Short mmCIF file of C-alpha atoms in Angstrom, two decimals:
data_model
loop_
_atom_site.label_atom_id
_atom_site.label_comp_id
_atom_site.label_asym_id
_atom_site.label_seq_id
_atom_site.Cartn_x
_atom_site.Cartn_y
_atom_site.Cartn_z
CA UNK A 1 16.45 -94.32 -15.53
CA UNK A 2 16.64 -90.68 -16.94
CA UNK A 3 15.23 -90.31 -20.19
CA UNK A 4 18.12 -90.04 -22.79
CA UNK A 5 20.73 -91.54 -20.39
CA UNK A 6 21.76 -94.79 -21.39
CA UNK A 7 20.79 -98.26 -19.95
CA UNK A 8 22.75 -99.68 -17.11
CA UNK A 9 24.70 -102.91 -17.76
CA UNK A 10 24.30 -106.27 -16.00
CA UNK A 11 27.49 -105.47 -13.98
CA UNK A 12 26.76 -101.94 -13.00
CA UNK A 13 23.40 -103.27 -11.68
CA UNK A 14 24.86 -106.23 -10.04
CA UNK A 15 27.60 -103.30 -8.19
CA UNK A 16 24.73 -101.18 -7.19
CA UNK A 17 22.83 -104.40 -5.79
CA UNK A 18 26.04 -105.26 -3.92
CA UNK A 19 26.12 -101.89 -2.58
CA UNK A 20 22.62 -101.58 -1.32
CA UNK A 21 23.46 -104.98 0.43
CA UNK A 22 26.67 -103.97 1.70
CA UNK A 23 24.84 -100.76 3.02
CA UNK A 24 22.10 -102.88 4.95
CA UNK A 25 24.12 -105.12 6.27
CA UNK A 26 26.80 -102.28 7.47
CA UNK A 27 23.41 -100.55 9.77
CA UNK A 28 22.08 -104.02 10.78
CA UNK A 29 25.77 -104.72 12.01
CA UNK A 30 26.11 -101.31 14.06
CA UNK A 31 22.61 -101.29 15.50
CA UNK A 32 23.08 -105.17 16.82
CA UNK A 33 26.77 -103.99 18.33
CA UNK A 34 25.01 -100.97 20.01
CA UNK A 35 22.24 -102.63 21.74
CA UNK A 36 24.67 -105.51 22.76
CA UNK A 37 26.98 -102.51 24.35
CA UNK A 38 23.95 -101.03 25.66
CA UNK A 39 22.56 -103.96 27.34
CA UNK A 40 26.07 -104.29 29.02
CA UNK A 41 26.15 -100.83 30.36
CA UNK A 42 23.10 -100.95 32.07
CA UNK A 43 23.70 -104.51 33.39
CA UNK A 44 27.11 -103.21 34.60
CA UNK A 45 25.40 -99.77 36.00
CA UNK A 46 22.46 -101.54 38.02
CA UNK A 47 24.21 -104.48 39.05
CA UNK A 48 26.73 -102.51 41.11
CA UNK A 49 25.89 -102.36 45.04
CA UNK A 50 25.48 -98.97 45.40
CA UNK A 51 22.92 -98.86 42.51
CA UNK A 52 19.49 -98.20 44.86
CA UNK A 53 21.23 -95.50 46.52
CA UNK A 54 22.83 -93.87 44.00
CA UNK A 55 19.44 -94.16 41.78
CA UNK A 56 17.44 -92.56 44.70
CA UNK A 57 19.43 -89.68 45.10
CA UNK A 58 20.49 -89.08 41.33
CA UNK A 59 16.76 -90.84 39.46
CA UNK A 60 13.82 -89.53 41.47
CA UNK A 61 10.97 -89.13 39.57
CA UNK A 62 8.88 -87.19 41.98
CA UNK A 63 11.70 -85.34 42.89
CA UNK A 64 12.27 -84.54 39.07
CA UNK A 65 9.16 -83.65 38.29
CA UNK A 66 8.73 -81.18 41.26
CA UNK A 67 11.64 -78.97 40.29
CA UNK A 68 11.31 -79.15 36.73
CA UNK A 69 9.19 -76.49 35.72
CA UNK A 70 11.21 -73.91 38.30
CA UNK A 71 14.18 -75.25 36.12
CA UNK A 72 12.42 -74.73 32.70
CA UNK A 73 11.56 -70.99 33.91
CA UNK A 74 15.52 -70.49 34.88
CA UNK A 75 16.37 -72.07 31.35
CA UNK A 76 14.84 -69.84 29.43
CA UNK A 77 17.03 -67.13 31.03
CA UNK A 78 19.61 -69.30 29.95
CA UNK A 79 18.49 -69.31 26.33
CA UNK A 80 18.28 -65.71 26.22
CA UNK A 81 21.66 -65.13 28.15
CA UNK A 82 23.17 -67.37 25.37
CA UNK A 83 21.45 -65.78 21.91
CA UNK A 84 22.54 -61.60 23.43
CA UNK A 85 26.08 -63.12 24.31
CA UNK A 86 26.94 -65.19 21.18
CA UNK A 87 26.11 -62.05 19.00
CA UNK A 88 28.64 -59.86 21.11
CA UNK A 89 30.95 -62.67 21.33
CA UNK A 90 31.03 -62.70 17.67
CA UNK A 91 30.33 -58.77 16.92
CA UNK A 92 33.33 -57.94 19.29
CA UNK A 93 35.34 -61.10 18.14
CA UNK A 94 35.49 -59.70 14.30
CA UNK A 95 36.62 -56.26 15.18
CA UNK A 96 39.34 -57.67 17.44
CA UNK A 97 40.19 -59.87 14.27
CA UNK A 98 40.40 -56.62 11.98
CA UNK A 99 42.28 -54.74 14.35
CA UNK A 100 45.11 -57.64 14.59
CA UNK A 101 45.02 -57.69 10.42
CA UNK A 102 45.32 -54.29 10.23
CA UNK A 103 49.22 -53.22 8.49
CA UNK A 104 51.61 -50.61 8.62
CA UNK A 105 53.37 -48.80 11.12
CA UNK A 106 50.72 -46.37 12.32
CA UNK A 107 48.61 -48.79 13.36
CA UNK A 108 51.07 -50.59 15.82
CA UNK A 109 49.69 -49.67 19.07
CA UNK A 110 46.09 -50.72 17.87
CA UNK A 111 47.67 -54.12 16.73
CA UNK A 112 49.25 -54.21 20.05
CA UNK A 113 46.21 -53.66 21.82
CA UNK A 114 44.25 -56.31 20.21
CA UNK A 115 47.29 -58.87 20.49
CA UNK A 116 47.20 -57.56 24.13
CA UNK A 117 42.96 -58.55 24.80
CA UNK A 118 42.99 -61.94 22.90
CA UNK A 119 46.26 -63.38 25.14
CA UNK A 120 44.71 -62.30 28.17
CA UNK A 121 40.90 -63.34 27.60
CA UNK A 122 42.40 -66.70 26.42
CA UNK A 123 44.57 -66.97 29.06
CA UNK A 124 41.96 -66.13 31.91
CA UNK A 125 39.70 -69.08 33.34
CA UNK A 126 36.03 -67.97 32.85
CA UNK A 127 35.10 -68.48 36.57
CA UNK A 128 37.73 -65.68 37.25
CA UNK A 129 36.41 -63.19 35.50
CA UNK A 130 33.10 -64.02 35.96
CA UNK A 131 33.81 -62.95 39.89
CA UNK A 132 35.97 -60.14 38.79
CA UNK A 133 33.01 -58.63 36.77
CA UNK A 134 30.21 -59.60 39.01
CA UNK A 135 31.63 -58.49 42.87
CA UNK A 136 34.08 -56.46 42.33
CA UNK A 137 33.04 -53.77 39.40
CA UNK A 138 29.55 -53.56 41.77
CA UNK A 139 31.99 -52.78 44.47
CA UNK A 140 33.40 -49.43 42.45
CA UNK A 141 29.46 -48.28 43.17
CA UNK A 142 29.49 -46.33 40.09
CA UNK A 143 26.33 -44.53 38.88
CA UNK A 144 24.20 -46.52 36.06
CA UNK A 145 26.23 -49.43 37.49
CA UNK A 146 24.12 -52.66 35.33
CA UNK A 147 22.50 -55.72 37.30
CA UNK A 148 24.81 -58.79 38.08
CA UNK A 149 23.08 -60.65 35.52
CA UNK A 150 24.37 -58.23 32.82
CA UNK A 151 28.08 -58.13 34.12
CA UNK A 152 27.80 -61.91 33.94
CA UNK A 153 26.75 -61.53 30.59
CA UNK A 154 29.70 -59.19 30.04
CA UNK A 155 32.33 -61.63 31.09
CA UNK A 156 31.39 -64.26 28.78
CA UNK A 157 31.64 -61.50 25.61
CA UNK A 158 35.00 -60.44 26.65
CA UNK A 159 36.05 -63.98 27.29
CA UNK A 160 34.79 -65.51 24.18
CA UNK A 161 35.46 -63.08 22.17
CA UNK A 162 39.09 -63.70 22.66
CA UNK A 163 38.27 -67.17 21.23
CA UNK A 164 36.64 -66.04 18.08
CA UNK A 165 38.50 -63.19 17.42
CA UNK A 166 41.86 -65.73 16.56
CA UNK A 167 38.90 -68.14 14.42
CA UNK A 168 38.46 -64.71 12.03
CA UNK A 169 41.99 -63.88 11.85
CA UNK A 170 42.86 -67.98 10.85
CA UNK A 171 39.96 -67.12 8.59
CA UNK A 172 40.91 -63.58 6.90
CA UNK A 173 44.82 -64.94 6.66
CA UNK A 174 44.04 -67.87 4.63
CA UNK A 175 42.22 -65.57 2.02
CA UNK A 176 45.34 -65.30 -0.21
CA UNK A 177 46.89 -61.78 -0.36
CA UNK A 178 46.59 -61.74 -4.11
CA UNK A 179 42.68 -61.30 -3.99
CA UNK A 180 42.82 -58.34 -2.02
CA UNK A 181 45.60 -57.05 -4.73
CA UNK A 182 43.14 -58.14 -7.76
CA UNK A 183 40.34 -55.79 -5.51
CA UNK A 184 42.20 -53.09 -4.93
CA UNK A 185 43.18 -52.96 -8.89
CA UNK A 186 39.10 -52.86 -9.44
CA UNK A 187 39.44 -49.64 -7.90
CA UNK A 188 38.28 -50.71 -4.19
CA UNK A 189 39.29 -49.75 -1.23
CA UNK A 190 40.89 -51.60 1.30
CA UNK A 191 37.87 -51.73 3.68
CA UNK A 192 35.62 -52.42 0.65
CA UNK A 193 37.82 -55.39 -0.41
CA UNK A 194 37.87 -56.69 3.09
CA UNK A 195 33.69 -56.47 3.20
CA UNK A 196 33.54 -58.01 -0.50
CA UNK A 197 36.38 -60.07 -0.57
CA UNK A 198 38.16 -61.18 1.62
CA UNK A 199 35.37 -61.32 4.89
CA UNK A 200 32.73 -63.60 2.95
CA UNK A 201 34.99 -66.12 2.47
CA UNK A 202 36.89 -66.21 5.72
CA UNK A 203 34.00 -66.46 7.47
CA UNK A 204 32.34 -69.04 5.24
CA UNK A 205 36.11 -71.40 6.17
CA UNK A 206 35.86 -70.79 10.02
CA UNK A 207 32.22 -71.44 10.21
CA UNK A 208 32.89 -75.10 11.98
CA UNK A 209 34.76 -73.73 14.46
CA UNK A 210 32.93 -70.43 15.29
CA UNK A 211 30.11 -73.11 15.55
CA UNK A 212 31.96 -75.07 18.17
CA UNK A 213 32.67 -72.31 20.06
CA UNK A 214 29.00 -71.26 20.55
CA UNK A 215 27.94 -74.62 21.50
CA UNK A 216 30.64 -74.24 24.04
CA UNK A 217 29.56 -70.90 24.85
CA UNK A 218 25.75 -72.39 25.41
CA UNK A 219 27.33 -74.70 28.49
CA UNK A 220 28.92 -71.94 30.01
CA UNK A 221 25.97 -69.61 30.17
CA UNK A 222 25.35 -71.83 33.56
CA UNK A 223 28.01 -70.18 35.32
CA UNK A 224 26.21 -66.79 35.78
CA UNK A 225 24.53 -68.81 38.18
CA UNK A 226 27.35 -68.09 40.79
CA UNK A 227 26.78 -64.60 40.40
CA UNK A 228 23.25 -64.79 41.76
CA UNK A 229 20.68 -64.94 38.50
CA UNK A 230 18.25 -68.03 39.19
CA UNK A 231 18.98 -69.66 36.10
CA UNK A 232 18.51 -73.28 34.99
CA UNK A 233 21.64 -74.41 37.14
CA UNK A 234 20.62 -71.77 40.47
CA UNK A 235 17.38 -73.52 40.07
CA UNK A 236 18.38 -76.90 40.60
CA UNK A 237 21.02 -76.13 43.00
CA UNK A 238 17.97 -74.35 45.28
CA UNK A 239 15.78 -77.55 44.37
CA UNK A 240 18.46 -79.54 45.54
CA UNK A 241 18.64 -77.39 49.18
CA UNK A 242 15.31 -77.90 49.51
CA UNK A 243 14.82 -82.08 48.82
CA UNK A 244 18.31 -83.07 49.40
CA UNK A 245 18.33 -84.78 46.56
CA UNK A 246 20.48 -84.48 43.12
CA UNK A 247 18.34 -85.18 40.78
CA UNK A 248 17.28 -81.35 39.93
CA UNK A 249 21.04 -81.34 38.52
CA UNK A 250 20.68 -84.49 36.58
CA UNK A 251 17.49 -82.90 34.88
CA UNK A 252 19.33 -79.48 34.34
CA UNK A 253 21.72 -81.20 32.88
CA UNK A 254 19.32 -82.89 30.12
CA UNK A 255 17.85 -80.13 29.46
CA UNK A 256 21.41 -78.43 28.40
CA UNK A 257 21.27 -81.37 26.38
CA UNK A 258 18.37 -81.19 24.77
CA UNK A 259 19.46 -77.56 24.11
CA UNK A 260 22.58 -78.10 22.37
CA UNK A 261 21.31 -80.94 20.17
CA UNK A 262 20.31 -78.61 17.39
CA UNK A 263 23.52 -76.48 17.09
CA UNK A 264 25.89 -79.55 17.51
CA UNK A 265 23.67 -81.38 14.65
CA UNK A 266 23.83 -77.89 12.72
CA UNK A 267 27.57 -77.85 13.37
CA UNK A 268 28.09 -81.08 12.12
CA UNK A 269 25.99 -80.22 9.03
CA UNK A 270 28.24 -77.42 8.00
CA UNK A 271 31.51 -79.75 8.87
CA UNK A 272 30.55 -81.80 6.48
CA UNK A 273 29.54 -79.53 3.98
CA UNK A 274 32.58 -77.67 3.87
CA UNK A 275 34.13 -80.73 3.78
CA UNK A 276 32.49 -81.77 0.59
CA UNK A 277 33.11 -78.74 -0.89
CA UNK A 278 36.96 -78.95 -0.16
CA UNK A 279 37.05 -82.25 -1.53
CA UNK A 280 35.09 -81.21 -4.46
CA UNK A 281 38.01 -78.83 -5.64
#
């Protein structure tokens, strides 16, 4: 008890007793129904006749151990493929956003443009122009042409950024119009009442989903490996040549795992957050 707040009465205590009950009980409950549906699953799983061989060519522990450090060395292109493309995904995906909020006549073409790159990077599949930008640009033979890791790199901006780009303009169109007006009769301009305004709190609404989209975005970064760059996935894939054995994928696949843990619990952090602050109003 806070000093000066008054004293709790004999039924608020008894409500906070029943909660703190209710509460125990409520985690008791779920961890007894998840280690009943657990035990299941694995009776179900290595009961099932093809269990040894699918275990031996999936679960090798030798195997696993073998290829893992050749896959932790292609991760960590993987980790740095992801950090360079979600800041261009989300650099390029703001302008695009400005450029489709942009008004008046004059700018037409420019909204047009930007209408134009969003419905066609959303429309592509990924794997498409991850080819497109990876063997056929090198095919133009252009001078300064970049390495195939970069173009890979390249594809997943353009293609993301399609994605983002409509998460800013949800974002900057739910600002209401009126707080620009009360800006602009401060005496600021239209780009300052977009950077002061209107921007901090757009972005501060789609921050859930621009989230989402770079978790996403950290999954994909595994398909530069059909370009070429020994990555995480090219690593197992080789490992997998070379033992003919699956595992390597199963342990790539944990490690992307392992990798997105912190973003989706950060995601999920901010979800509820804004949340609470919604609810708060």
């Amino acid at each position: 008890m806070t000093d000066g707040a008054p004293p709790l009465s004999a039924v608020q205590l008894d409500r906070i007793a029943w909660r703190r009950r209710q509460s125990i009980r409520s985690i008791l409950v779920a961890a007894a129904s998840t280690a009943v549906l657990g035990v299941l699953l694995v009776v179900a799983v290595t009961g099932a006749p093809g269990w040894d061989r699918v275990r031996q060519s999936f679960l090798d522990p030798t195997i696993a151990a073998d290829a893992l450090p050749d896959i932790l060395r292609g991760l960590w292109l993987n980790v740095r493929l992801l950090v360079f493309c979600a800041v261009g995904s989300l650099a390029l995906g703001l302008v695009i956003a400005l450029l489709r909020t942009l008004r008046g006549p004059v700018f037409f073409p420019v909204r047009a443009l930007a209408t134009s790159y969003t419905y066609t990077f959303r429309g592509l599949p990924l794997i498409i122009v991850i080819y497109v930008l990876t063997l056929g640009v090198p095919g133009l033979r252009l001078q300064g042409m970049p390495s195939v890791l970069v173009l890979g790199g390249l594809a997943l901006v353009l293609t993301y950024s399609g994605y983002l780009a409509e998460v800013f303009r949800a974002g900057i169109e739910s600002v209401h119009p009126s707080q620009v007006a009360a800006a602009r009769s401060l005496g600021l301009t239209y780009r300052q009442a977009m950077r002061h305004v209107v921007l901090p709190q757009a972005v501060r609404r789609v921050a859930p989903p621009l989230l989402n989209d770079t978790v996403a975005l950290q999954k994909d970064v595994g398909l530069v490996s059909l370009a070429g760059p020994i990555d995480a996935v090219r690593a197992a894939q080789i490992s997998t040549a070379e033992h003919f054995n699956y595992t390597p994928y199963i342990v790539a696949g944990v490690l992307f795992v392992l990798l997105a843990i912190p973003l989706i619990a950060v995601t999920d952090w901010v979800t509820l957050r804004a949340a609470r602050r919604q609810a708060s109003r």
